[in-house]
JSON list of C-alpha atoms in Angstrom, two decimals:
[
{"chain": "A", "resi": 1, "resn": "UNK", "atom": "CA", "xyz": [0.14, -18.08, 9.20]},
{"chain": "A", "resi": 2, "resn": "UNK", "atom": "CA", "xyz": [0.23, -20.51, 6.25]},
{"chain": "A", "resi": 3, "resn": "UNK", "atom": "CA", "xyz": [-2.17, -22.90, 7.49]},
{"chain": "A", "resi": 4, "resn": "UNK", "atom": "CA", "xyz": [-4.48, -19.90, 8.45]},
{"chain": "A", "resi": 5, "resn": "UNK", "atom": "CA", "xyz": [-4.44, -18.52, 4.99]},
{"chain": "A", "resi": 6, "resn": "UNK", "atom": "CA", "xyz": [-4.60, -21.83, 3.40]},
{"chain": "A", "resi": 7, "resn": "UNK", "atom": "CA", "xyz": [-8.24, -22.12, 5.50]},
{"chain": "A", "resi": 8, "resn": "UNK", "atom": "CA", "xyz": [-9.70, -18.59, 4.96]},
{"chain": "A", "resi": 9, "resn": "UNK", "atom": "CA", "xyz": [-8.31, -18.60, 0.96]},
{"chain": "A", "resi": 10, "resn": "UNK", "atom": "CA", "xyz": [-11.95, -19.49, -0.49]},
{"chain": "A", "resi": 11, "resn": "UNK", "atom": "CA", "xyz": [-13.27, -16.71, 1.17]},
{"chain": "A", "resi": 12, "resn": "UNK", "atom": "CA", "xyz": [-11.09, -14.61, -0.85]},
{"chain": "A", "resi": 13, "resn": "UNK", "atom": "CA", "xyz": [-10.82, -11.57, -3.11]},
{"chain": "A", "resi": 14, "resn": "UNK", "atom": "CA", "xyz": [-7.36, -10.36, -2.73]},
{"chain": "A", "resi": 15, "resn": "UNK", "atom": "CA", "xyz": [-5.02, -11.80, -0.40]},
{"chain": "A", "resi": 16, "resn": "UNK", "atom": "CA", "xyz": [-3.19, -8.16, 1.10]},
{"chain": "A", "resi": 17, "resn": "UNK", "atom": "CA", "xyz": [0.16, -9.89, 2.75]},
{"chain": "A", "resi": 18, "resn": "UNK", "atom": "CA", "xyz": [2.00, -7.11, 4.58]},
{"chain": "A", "resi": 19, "resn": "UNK", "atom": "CA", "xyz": [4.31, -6.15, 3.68]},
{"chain": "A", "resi": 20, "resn": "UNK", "atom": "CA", "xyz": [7.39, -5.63, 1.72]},
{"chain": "A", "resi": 21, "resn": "UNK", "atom": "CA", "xyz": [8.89, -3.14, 3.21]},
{"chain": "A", "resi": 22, "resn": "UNK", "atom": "CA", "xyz": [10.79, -0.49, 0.79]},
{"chain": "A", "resi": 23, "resn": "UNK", "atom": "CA", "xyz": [14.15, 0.34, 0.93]},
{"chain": "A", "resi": 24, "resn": "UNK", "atom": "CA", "xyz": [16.34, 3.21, 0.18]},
{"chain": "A", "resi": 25, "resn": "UNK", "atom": "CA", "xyz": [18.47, 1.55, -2.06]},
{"chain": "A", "resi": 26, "resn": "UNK", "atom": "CA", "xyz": [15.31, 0.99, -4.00]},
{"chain": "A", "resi": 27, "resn": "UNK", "atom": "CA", "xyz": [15.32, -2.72, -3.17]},
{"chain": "A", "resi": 28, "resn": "UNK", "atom": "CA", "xyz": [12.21, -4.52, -1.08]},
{"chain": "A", "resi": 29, "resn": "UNK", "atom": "CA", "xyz": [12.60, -6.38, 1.95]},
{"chain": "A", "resi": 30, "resn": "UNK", "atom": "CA", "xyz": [10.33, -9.61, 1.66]},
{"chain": "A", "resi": 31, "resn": "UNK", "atom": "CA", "xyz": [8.26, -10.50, 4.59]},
{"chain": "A", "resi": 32, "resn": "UNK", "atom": "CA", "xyz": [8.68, -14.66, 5.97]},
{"chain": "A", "resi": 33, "resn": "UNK", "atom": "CA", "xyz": [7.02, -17.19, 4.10]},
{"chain": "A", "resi": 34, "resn": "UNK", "atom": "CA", "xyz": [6.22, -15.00, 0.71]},
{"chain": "A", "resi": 35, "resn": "UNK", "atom": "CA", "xyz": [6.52, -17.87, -1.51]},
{"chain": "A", "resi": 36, "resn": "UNK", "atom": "CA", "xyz": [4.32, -20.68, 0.46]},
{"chain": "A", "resi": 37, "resn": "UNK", "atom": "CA", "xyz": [1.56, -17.47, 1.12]},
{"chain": "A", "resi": 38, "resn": "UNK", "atom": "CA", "xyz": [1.61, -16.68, -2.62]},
{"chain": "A", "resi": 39, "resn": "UNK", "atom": "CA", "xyz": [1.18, -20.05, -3.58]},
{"chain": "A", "resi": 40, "resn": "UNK", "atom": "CA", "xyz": [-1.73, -20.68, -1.51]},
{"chain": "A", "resi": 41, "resn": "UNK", "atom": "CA", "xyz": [-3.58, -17.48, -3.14]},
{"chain": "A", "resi": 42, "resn": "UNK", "atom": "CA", "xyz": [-3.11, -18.71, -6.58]},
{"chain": "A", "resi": 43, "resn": "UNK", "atom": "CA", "xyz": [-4.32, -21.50, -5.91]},
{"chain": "A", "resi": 44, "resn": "UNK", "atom": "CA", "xyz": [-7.39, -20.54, -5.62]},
{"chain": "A", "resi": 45, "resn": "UNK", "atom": "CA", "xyz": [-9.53, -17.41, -7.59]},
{"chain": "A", "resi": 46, "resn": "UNK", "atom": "CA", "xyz": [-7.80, -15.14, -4.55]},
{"chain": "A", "resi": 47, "resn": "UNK", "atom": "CA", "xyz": [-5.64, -12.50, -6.34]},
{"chain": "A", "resi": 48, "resn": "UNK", "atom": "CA", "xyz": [-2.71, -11.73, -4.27]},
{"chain": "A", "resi": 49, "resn": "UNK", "atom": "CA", "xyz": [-1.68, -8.18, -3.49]},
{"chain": "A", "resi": 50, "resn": "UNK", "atom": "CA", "xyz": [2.14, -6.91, -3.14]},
{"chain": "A", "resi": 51, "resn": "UNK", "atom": "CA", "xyz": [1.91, -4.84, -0.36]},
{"chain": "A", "resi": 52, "resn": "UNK", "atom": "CA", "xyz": [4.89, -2.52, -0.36]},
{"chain": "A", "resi": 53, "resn": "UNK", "atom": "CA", "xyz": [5.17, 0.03, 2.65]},
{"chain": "A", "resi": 54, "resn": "UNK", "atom": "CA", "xyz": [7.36, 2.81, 3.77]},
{"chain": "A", "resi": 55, "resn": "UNK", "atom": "CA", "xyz": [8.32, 0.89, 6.88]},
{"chain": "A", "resi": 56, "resn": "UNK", "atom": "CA", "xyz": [11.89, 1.62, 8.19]},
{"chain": "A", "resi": 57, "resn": "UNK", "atom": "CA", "xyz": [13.29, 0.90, 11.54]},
{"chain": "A", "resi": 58, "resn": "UNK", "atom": "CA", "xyz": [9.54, -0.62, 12.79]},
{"chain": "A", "resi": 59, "resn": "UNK", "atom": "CA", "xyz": [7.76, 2.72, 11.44]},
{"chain": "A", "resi": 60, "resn": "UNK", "atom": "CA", "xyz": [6.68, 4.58, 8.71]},
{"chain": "A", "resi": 61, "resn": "UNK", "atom": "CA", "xyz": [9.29, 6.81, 7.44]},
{"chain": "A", "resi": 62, "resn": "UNK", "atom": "CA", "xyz": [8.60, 10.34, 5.27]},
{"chain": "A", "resi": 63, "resn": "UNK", "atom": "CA", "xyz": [12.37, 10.67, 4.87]},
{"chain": "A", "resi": 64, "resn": "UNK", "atom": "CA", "xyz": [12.45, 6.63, 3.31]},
{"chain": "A", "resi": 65, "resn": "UNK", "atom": "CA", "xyz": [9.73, 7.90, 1.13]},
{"chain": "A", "resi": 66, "resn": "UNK", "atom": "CA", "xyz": [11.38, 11.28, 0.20]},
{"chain": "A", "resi": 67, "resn": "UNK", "atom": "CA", "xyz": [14.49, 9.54, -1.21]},
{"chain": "A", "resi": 68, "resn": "UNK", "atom": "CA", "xyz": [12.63, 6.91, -3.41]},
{"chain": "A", "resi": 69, "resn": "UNK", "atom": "CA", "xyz": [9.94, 9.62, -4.96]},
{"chain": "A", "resi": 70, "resn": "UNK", "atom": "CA", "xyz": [13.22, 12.34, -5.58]},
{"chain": "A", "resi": 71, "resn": "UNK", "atom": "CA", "xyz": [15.66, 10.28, -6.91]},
{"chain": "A", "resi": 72, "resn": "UNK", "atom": "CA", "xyz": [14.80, 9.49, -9.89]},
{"chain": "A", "resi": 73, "resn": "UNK", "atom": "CA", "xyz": [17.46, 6.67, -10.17]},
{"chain": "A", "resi": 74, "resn": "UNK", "atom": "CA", "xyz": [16.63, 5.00, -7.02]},
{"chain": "A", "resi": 75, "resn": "UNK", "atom": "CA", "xyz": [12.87, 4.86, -8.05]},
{"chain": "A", "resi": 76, "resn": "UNK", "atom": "CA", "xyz": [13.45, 3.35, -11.76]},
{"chain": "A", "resi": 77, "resn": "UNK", "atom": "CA", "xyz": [15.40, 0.22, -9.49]},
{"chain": "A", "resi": 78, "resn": "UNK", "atom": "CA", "xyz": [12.66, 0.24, -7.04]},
{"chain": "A", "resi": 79, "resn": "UNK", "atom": "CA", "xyz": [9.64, 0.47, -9.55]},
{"chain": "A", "resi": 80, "resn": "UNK", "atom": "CA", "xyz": [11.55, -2.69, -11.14]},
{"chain": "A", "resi": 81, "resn": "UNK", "atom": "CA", "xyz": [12.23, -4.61, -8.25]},
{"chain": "A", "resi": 82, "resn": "UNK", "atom": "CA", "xyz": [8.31, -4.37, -7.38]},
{"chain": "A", "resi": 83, "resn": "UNK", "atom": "CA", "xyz": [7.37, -5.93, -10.96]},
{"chain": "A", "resi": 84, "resn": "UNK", "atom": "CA", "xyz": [10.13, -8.32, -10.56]},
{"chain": "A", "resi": 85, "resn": "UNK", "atom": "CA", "xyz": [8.83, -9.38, -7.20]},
{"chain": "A", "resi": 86, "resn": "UNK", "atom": "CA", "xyz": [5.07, -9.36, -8.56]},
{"chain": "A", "resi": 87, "resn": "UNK", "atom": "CA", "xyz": [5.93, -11.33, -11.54]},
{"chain": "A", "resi": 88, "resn": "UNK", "atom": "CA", "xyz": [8.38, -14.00, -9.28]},
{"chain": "A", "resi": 89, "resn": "UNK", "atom": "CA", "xyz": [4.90, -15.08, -6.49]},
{"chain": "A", "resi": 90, "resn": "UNK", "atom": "CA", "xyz": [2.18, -14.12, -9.32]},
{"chain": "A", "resi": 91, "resn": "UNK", "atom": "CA", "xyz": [0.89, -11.37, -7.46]},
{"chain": "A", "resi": 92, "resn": "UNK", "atom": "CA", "xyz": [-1.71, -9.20, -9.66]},
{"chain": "A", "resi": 93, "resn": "UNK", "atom": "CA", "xyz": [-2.32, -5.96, -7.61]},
{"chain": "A", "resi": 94, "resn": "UNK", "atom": "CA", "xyz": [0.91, -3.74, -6.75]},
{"chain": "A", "resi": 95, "resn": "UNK", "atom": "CA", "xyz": [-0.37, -2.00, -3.76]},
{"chain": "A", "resi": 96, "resn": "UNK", "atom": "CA", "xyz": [1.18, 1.02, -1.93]},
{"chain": "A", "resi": 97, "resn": "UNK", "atom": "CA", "xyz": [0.57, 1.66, 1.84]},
{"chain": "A", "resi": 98, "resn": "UNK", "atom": "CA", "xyz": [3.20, 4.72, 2.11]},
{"chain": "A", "resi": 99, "resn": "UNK", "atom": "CA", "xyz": [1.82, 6.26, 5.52]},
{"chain": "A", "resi": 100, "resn": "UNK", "atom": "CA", "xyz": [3.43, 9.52, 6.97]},
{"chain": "A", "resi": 101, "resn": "UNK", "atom": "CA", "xyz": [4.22, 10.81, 3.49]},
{"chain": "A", "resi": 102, "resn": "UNK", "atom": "CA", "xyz": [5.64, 14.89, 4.07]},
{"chain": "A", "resi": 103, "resn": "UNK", "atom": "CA", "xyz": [3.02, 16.94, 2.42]},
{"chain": "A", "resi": 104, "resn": "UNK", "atom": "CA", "xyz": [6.22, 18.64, 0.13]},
{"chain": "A", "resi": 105, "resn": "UNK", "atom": "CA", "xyz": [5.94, 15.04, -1.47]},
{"chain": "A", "resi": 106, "resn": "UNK", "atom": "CA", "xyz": [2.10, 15.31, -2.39]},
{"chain": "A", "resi": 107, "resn": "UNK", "atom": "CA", "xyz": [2.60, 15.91, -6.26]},
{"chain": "A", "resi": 108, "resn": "UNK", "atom": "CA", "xyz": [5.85, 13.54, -6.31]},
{"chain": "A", "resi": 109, "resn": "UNK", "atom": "CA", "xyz": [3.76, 10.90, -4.81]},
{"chain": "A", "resi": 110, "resn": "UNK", "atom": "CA", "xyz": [0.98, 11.62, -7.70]},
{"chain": "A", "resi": 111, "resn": "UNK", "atom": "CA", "xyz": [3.89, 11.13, -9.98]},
{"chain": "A", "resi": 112, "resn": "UNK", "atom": "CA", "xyz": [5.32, 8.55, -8.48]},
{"chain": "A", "resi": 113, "resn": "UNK", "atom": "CA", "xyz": [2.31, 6.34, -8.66]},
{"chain": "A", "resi": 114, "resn": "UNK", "atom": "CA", "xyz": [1.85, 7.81, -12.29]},
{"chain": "A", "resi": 115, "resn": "UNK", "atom": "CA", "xyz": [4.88, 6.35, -13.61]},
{"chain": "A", "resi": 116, "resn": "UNK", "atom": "CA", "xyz": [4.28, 2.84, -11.75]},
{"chain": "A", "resi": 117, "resn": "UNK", "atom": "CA", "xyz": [1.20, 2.81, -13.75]},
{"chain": "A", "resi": 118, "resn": "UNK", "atom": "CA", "xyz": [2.29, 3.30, -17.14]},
{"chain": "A", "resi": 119, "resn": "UNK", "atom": "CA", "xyz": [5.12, 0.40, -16.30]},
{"chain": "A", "resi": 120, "resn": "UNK", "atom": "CA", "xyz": [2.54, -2.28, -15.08]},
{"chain": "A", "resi": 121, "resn": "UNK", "atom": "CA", "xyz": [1.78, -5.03, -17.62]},
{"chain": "A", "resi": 122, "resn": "UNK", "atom": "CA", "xyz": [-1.92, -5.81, -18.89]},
{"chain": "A", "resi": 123, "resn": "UNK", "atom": "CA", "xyz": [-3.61, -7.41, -16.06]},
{"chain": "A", "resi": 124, "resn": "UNK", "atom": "CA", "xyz": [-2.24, -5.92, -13.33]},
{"chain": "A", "resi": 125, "resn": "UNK", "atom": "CA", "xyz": [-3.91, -3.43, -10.99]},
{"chain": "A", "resi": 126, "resn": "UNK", "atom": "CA", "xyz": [-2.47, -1.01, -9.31]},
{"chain": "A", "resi": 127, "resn": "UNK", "atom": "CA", "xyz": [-4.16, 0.71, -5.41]},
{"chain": "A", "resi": 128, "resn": "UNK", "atom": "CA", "xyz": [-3.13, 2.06, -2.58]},
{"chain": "A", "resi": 129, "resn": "UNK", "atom": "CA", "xyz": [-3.83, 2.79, 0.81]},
{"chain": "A", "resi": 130, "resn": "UNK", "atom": "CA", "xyz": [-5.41, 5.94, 2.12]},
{"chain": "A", "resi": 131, "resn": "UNK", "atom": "CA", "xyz": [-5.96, 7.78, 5.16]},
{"chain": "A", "resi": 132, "resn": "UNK", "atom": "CA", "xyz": [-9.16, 8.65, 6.47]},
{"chain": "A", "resi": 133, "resn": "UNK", "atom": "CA", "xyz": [-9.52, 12.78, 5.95]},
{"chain": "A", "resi": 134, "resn": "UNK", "atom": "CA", "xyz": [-13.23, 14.94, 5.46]},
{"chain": "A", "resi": 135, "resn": "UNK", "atom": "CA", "xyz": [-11.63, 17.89, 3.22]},
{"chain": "A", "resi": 136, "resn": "UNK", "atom": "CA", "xyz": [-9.02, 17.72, 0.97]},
{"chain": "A", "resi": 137, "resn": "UNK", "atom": "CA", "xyz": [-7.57, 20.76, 2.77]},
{"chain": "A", "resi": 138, "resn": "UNK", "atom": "CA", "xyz": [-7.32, 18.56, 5.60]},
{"chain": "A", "resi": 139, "resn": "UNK", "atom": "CA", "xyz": [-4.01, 19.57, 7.93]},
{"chain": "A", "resi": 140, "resn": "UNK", "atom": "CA", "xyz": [-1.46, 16.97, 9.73]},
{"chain": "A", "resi": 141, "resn": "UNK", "atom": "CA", "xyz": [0.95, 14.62, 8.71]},
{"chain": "A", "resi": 142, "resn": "UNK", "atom": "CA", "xyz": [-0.92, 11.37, 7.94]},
{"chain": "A", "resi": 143, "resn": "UNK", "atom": "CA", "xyz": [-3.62, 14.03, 5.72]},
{"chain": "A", "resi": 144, "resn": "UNK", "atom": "CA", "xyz": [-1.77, 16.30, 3.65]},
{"chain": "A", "resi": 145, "resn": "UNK", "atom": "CA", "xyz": [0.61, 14.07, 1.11]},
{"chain": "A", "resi": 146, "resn": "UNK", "atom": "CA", "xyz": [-2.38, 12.13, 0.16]},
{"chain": "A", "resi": 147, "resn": "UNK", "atom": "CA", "xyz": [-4.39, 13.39, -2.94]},
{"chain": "A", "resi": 148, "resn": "UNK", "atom": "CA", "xyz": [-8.09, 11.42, -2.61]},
{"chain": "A", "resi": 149, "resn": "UNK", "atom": "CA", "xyz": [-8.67, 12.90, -6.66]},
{"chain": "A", "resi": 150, "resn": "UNK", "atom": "CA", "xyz": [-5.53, 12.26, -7.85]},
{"chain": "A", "resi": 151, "resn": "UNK", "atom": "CA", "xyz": [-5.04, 8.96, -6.87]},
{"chain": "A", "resi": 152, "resn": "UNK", "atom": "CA", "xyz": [-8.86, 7.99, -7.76]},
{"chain": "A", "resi": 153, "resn": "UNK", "atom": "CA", "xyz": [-7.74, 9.07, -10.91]},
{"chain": "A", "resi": 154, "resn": "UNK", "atom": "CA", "xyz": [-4.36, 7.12, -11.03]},
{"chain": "A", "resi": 155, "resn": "UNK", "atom": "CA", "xyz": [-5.09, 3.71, -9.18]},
{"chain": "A", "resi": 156, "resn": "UNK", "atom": "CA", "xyz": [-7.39, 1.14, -9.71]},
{"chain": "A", "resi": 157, "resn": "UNK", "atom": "CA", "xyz": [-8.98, 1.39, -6.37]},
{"chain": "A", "resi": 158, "resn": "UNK", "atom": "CA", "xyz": [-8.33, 2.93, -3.44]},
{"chain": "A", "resi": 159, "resn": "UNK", "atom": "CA", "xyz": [-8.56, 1.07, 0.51]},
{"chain": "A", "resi": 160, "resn": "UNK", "atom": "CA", "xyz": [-9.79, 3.80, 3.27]},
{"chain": "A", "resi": 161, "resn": "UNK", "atom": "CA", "xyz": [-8.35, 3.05, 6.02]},
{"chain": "A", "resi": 162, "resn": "UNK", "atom": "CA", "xyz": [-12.25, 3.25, 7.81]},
{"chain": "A", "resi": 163, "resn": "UNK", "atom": "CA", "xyz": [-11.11, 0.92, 10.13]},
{"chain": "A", "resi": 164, "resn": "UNK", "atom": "CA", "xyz": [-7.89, 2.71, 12.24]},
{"chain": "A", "resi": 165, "resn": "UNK", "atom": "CA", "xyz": [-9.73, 4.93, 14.86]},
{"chain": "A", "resi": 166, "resn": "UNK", "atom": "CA", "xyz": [-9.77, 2.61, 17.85]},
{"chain": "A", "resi": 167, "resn": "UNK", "atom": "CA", "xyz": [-6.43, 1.20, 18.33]},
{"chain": "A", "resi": 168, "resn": "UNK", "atom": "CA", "xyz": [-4.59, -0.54, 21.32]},
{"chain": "A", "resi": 169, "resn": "UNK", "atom": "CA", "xyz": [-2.84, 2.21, 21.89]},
{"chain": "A", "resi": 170, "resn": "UNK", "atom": "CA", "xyz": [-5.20, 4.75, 21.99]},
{"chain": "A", "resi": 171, "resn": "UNK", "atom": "CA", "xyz": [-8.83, 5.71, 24.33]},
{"chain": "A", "resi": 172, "resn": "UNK", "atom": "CA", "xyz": [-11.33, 2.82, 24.44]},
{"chain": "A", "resi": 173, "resn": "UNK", "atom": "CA", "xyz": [-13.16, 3.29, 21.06]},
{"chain": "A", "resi": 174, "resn": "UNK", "atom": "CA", "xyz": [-14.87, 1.26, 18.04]},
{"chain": "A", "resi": 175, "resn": "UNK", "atom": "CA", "xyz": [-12.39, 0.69, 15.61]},
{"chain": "A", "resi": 176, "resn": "UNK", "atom": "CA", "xyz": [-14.79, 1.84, 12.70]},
{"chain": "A", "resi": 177, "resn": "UNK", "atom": "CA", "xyz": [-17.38, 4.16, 14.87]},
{"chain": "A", "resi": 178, "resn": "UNK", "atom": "CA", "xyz": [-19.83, 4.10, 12.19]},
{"chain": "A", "resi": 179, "resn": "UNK", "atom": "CA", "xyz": [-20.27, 8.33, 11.94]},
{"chain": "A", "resi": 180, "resn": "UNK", "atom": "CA", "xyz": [-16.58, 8.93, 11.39]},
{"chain": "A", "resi": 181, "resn": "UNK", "atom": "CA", "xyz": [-16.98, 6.47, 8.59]},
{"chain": "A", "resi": 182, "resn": "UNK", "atom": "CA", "xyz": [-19.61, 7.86, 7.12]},
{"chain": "A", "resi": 183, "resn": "UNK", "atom": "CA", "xyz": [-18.22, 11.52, 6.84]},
{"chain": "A", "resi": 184, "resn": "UNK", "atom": "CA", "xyz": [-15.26, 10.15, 5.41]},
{"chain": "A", "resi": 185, "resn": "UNK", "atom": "CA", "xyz": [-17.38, 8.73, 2.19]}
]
């Protein structure tokens, strides 16, 4: 992994290493290597991303999220954490990939990312992760919690996630068939 992204770093805009994984205590779980991946980013004109998830137990977890965007307590630690973490590897972009969210947590996710934003120092960007919907009345569990407005509004920029259709797991498929894309934007 480190001599990979030591060759591909030129080629660079943001360096996404996933991910820290969040946990209910409102502390992060740091994925292997973090320091010697960081380095190599800032090395170069690559601005590396913190990529915090909602990963618990090898999935992503809507009651992990629930605790951290109702408890007030446990958010302030974990919001602090993050900008501890950022500041400790130089990492620019705080970037959320919360997937699974319960759709009861739409407006405290808006919130959530709200106050993350008004806490980031200058030069810092803030973005998440979004799922790939064609209304904003869209129904289902990976469509409902996530606000395309609101978090245009909030973040700094926004990643689609265009390319998650064809997946090992699933039918034989492209993995960004370019029609579905296109509805999506």
């Amino acid at each position: 992994l480190v001599n990979a992204t030591r060759a591909i770093n030129p080629f660079l805009t943001y360096l996404a290493y996933f991910s820290f994984e969040a946990k209910r205590d409102g502390t992060l779980k740091e994925p292997t290597e973090t320091a010697k991946i960081a380095n190599i980013a800032t090395q170069g004109q690559t601005i590396p991303m913190l990529v915090i998830t909602n990963i618990e137990n090898g999935n992503f977890s809507a009651d992990l999220t629930s605790v951290i965007l109702r408890d007030a307590t446990i958010q302030n630690k974990f919001i602090t954490n993050i900008l501890q973490t950022a500041e400790k590897y130089g990492m620019r972009d705080i970037h959320f990939d919360f997937e699974s969210v319960a759709p009861e947590d739409r407006e405290a996710y808006n919130r959530f990312l709200r106050n993350v934003k008004t806490r980031l120092p200058s030069g810092y960007t803030l973005s998440t992760t979004l799922v790939p919907k064609t209304s904003s009345n869209q129904k289902g569990k990976f469509f409902e919690a996530h606000d395309y407005k609101a978090q245009g509004q909030i973040v700094d920029f926004v990643v689609i996630m265009t390319y998650d259709w064809g997946w090992q797991g699933g039918p034989p498929m492209a993995i960004s068939p370019i029609g579905p894309v296109k509805e999506v934007l």
